[in-house]
Short mmCIF file of C-alpha atoms and ligand atoms in Angstrom, two decimals:
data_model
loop_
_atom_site.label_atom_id
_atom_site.label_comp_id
_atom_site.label_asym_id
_atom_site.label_seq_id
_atom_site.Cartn_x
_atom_site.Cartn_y
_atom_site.Cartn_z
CA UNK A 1 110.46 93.01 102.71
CA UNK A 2 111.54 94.44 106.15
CA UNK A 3 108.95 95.83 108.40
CA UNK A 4 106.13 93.07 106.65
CA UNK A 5 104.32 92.30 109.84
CA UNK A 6 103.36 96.54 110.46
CA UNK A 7 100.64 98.46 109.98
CA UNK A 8 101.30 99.74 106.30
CA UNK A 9 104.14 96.87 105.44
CA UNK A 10 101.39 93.77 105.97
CA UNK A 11 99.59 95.66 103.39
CA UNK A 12 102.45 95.91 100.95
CA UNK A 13 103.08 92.27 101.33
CA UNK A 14 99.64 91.55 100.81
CA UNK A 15 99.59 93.79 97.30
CA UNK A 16 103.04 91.72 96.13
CA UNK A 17 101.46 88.68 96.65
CA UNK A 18 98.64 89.54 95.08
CA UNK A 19 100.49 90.53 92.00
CA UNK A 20 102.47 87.27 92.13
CA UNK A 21 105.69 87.96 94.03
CA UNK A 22 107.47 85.58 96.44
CA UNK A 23 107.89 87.76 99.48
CA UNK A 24 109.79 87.32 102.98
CA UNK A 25 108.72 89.31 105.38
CA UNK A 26 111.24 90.11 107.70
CA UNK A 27 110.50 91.93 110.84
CA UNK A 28 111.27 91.55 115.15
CA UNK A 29 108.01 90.24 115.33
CA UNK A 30 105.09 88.25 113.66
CA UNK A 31 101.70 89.95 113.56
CA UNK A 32 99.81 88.42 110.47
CA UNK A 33 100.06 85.39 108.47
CA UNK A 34 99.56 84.78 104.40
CA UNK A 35 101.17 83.47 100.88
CA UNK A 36 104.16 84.64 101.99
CA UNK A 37 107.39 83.90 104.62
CA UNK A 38 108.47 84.88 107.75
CA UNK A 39 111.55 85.53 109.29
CA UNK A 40 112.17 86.68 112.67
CA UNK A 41 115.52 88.96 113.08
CA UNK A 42 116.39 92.26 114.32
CA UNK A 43 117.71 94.04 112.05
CA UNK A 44 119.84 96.51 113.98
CA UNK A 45 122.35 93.41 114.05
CA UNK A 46 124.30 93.72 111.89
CA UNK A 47 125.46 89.76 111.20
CA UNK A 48 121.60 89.14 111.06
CA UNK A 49 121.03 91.78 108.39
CA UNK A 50 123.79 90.45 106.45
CA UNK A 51 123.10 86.62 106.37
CA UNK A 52 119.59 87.29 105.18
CA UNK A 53 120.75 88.39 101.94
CA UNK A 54 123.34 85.68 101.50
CA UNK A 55 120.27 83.03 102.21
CA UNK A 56 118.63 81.00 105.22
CA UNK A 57 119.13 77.23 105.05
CA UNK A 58 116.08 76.15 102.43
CA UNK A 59 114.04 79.22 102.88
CA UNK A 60 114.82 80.67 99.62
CA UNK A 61 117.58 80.63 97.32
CA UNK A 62 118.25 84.43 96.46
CA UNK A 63 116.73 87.81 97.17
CA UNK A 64 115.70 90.04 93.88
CA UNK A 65 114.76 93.33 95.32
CA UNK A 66 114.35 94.86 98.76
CA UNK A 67 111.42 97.24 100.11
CA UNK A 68 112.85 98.05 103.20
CA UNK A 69 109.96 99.81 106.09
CA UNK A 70 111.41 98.34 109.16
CA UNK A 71 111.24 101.29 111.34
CA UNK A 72 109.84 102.96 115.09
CA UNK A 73 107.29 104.89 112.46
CA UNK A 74 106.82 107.94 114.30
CA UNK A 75 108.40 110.59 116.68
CA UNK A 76 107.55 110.31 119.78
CA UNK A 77 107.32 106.34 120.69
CA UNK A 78 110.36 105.78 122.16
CA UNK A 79 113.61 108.26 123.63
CA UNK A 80 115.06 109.70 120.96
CA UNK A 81 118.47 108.06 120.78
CA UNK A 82 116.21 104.99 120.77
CA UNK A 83 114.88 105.82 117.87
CA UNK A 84 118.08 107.17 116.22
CA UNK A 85 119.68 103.95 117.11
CA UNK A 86 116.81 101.30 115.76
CA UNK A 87 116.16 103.41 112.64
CA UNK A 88 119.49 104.49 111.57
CA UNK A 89 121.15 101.33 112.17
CA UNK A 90 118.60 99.11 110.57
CA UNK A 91 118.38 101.27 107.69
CA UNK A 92 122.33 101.22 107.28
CA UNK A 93 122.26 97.33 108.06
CA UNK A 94 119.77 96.38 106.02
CA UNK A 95 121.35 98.59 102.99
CA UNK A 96 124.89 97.78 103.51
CA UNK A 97 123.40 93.95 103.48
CA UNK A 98 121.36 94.40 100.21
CA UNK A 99 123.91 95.87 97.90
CA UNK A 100 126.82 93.82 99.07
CA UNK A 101 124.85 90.47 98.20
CA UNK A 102 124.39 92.21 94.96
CA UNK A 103 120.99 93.44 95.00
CA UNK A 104 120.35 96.71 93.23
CA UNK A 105 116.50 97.44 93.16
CA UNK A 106 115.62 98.97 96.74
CA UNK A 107 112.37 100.91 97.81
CA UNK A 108 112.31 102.12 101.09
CA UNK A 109 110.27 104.56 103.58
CA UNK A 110 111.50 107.89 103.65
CA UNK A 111 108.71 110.02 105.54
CA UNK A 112 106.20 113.68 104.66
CA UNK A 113 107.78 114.14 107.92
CA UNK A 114 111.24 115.34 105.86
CA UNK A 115 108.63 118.81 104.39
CA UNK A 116 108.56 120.16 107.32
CA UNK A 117 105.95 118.54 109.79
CA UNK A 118 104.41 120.51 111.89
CA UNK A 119 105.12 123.33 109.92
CA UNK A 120 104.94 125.32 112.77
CA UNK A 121 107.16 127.20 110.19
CA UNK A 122 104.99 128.14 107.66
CA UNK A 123 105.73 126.15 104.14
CA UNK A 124 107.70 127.09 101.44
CA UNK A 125 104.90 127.58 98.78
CA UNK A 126 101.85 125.14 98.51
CA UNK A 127 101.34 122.18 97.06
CA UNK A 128 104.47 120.59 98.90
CA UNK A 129 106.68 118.80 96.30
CA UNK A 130 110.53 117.78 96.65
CA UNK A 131 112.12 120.58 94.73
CA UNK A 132 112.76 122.05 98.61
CA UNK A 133 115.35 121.48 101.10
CA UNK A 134 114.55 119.18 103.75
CA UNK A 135 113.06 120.54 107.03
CA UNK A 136 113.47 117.90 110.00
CA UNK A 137 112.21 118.63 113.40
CA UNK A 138 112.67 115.63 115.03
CA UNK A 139 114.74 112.74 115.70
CA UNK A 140 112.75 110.30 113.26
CA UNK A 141 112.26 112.63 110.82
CA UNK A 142 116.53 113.74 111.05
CA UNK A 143 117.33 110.01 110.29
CA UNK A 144 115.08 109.91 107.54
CA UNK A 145 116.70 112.68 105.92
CA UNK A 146 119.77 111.19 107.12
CA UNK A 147 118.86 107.90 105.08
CA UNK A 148 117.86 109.95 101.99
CA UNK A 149 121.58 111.35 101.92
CA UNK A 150 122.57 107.55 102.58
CA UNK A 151 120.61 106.49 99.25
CA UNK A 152 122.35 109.98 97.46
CA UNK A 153 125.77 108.67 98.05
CA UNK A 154 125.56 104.51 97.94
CA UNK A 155 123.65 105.19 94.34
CA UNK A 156 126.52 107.61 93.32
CA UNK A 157 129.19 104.85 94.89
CA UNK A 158 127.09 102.15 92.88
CA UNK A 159 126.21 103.54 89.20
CA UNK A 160 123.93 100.42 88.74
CA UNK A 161 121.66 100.54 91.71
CA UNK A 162 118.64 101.96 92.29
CA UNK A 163 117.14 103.34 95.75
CA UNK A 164 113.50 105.16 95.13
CA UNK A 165 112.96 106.61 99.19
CA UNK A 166 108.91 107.18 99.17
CA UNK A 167 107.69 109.88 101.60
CA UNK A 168 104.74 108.26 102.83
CA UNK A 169 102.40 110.45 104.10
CA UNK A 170 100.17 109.59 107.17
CA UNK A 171 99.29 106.19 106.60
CA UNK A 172 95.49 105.25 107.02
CA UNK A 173 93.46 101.87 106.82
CA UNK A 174 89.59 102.03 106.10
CA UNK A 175 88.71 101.69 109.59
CA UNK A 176 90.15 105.34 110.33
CA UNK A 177 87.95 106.69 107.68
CA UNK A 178 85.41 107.00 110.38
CA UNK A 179 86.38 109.74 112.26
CA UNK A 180 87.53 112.07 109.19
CA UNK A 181 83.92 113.91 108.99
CA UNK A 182 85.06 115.44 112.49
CA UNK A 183 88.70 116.87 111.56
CA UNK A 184 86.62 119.80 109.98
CA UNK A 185 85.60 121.44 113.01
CA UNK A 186 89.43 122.48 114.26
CA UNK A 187 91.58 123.23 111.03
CA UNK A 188 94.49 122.64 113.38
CA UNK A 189 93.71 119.81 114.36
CA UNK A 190 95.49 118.15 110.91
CA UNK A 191 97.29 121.04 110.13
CA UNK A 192 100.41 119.16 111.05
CA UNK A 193 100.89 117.50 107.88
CA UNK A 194 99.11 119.85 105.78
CA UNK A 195 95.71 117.36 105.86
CA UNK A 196 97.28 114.66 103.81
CA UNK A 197 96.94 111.35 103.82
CA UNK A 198 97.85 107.62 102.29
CA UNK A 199 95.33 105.08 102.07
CA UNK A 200 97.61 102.35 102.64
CA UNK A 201 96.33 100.25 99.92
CA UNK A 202 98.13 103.43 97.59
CA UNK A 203 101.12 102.91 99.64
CA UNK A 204 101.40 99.52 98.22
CA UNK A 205 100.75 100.50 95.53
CA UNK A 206 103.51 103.35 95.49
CA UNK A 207 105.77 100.58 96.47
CA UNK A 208 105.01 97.72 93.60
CA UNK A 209 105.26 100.26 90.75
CA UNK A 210 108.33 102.08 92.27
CA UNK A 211 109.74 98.49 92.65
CA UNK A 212 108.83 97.65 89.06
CA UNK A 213 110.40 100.52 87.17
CA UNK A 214 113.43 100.47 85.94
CA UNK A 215 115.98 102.65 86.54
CA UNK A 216 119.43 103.65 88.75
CA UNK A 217 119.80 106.43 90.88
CA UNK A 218 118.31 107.63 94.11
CA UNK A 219 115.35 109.88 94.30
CA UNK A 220 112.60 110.28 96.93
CA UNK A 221 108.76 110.97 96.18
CA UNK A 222 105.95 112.28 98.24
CA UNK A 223 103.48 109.93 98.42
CA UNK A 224 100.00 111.24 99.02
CA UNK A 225 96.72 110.65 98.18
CA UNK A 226 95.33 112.91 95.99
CA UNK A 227 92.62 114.94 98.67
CA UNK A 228 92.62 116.29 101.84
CA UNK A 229 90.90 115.34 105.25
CA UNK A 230 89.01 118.04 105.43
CA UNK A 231 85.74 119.49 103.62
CA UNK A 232 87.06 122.89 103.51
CA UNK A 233 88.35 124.25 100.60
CA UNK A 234 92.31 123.77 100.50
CA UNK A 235 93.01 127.33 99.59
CA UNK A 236 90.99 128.33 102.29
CA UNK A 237 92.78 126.26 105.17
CA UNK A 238 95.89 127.91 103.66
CA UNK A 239 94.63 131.35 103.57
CA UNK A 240 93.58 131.02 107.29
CA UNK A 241 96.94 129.91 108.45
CA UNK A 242 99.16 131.11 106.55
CA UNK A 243 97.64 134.40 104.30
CA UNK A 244 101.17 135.12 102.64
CA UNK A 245 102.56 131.44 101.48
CA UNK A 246 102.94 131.14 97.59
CA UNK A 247 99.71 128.73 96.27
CA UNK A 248 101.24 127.72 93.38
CA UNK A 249 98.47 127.19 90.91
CA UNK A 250 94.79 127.28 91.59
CA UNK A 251 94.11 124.29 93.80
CA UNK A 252 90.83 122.11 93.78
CA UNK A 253 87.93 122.04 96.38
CA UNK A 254 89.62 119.66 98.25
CA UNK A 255 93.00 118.97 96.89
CA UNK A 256 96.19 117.77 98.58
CA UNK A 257 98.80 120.34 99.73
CA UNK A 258 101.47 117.66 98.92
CA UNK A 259 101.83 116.78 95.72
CA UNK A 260 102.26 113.39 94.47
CA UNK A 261 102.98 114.24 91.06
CA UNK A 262 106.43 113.57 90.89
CA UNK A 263 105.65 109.67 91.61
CA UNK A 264 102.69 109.85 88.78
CA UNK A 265 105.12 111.04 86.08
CA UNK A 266 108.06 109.05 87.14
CA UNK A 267 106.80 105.40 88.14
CA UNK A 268 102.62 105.76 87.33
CA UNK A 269 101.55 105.92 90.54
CA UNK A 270 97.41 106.27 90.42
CA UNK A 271 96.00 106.60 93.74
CA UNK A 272 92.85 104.32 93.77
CA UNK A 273 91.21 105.72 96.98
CA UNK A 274 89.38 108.14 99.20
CA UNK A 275 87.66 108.52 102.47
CA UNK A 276 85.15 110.37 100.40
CA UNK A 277 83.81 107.42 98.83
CA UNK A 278 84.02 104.91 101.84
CA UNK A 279 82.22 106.46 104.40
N1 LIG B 301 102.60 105.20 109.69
C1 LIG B 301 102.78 106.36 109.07
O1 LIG B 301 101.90 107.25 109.11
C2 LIG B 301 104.04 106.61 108.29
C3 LIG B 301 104.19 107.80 107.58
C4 LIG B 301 105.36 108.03 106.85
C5 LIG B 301 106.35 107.06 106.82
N2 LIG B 301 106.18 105.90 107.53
C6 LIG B 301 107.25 104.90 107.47
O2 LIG B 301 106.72 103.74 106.84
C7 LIG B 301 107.32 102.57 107.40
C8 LIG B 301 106.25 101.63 107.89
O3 LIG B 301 105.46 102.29 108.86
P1 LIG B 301 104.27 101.56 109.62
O4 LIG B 301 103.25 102.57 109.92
O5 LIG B 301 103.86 100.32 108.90
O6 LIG B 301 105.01 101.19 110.99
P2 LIG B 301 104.83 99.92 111.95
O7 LIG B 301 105.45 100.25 113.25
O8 LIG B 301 103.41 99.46 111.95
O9 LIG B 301 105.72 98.84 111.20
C9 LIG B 301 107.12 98.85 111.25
C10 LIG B 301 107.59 97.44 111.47
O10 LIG B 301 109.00 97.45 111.55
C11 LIG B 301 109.40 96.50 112.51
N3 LIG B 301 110.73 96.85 113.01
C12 LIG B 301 111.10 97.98 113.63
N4 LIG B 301 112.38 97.93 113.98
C13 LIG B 301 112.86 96.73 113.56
C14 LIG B 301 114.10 96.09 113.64
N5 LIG B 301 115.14 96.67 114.26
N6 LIG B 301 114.25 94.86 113.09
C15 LIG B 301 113.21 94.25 112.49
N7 LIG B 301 111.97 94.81 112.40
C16 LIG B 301 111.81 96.04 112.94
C17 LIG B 301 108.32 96.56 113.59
O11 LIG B 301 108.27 95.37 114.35
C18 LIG B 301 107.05 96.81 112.77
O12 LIG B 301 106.36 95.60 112.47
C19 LIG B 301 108.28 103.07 108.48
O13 LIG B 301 109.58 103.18 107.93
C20 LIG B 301 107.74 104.45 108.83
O14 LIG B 301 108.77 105.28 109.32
C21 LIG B 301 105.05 105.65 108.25
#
């Protein structure tokens, strides 16, 4: 598990423990402890990346699968070519690492950044699925598309391996539920990724049952809880914006404009949770 000790990895590692998995976190730096291992390296070195998968001393024997999240998670944080370089080369390191010790189950983070966020062009047609070209408009969000063409070509260079890219959407713990009542009042104010979000609890869970199907090939899912942030009808918020997009099929009170559907059918992803019921 790269990226273990962040904000929505800690929580993944916390759901594969739970569920009986021996997990090593691996990550620049230690945040949280648990049931589980650490292991400090930076994985935009190469020879670091590499040696994990071919074992550290006693700390475990051999590596199963991979859920790779090591990332700077947003655009933004750091000068661009910062983040091309940390992202990009950890996600090539880390990969390259994996499959050449053998390994051929990998999850990773793609982003809902890849649909088009801010959609400052309007969207293709509502709800957002991945039956579209990607849209990046930023340096983060290019290498994640970047990455998702990495996945296309390893999987077709590798018949036998498997790399399921999961387009998180804006990742949320309960404590953020809090300030949701107020997004209402300015429908732009979340109109930057259509009002989705991921309780990261369903990110985990996106990740276990993507990491527990079985299959080869790489493919990418949106994954989304199944509401908005907002009160306001979705329709509505769409009409507002953006009277001419496509609304696919009637949409519900408050449902999400990106659809996680694709993960539901494929791996049996069932969101669990909503701000609506926590605050
Ligand atoms: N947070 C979101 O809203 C969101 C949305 C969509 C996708 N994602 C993706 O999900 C993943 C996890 O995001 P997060 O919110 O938990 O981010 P985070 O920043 O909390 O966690 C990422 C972790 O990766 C580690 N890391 C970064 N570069 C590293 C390197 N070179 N070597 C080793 N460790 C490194 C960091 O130390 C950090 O602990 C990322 O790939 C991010 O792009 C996040």
């Amino acid at each position: 598990m790269t990226g273990g000790e962040g904000r929505l990895g800690s929580v993944v590692v916390a759901d594969l423990v739970a569920h009986g998995y021996q997990v090593t976190s691996v990550d620049v730096q230690q945040r949280f402890g648990g049931d589980y291992q650490f292991l400090k390296a930076d994985l935009t070195d190469h020879g670091q990346a590499m040696s994990l998968f071919f074992g550290v001393e006693d700390r475990f024997a051999a590596v199963d699968a991979l859920v790779h999240l090591a990332a700077i998670p947003a655009p933004g944080l750091l000068p661009n070519s910062a983040t091309f370089r940390n992202n990009m080369l950890t996600s090539y390191n880390v990969v390259i690492a994996a499959i050449s010790a053998g390994l051929r189950n990998i999850v990773w983070a793609s982003s809902e950044t890849v649909l088009g966020l801010p959609f400052d062009e309007e969207p293709p047609y509502v709800p957002l699925d991945e039956e579209y070209r990607v849209r990046p408009n930023s340096t983060y969000s290019m290498v994640k598309a970047m990455e998702e063409e990495l996945a296309y070509h390893l999987c077709r260079q590798h018949p036998d391996l498997k790399m399921f890219g999961m387009r998180f959407s804006n990742v949320m713990l309960p404590e953020d539920y809090e300030e949701f009542p107020s997004f209402d009042a300015d429908i732009m104010r979340r109109k930057w990724n259509l009002w989705s979000y991921i309780d990261a609890r369903d990110g985990a869970q996106a990740c276990r049952k993507a990491l527990e199907h079985d299959a080869t090939g790489a493919e990418v899912f949106i994954i989304a809880n199944d509401d908005t942030v907002m009160q306001r009808h979705s329709a509505d918020l769409v009409r507002e914006l953006w009277p001419s997009v496509e609304i696919r099929r009637e949409l519900g009170p408050h449902e999400a404009l990106m659809s996680s559907a694709k993960a539901k059918r494929v791996f049996g992803y069932a969101p669990q949770h909503t701000w609506r019921t926590v605050l």
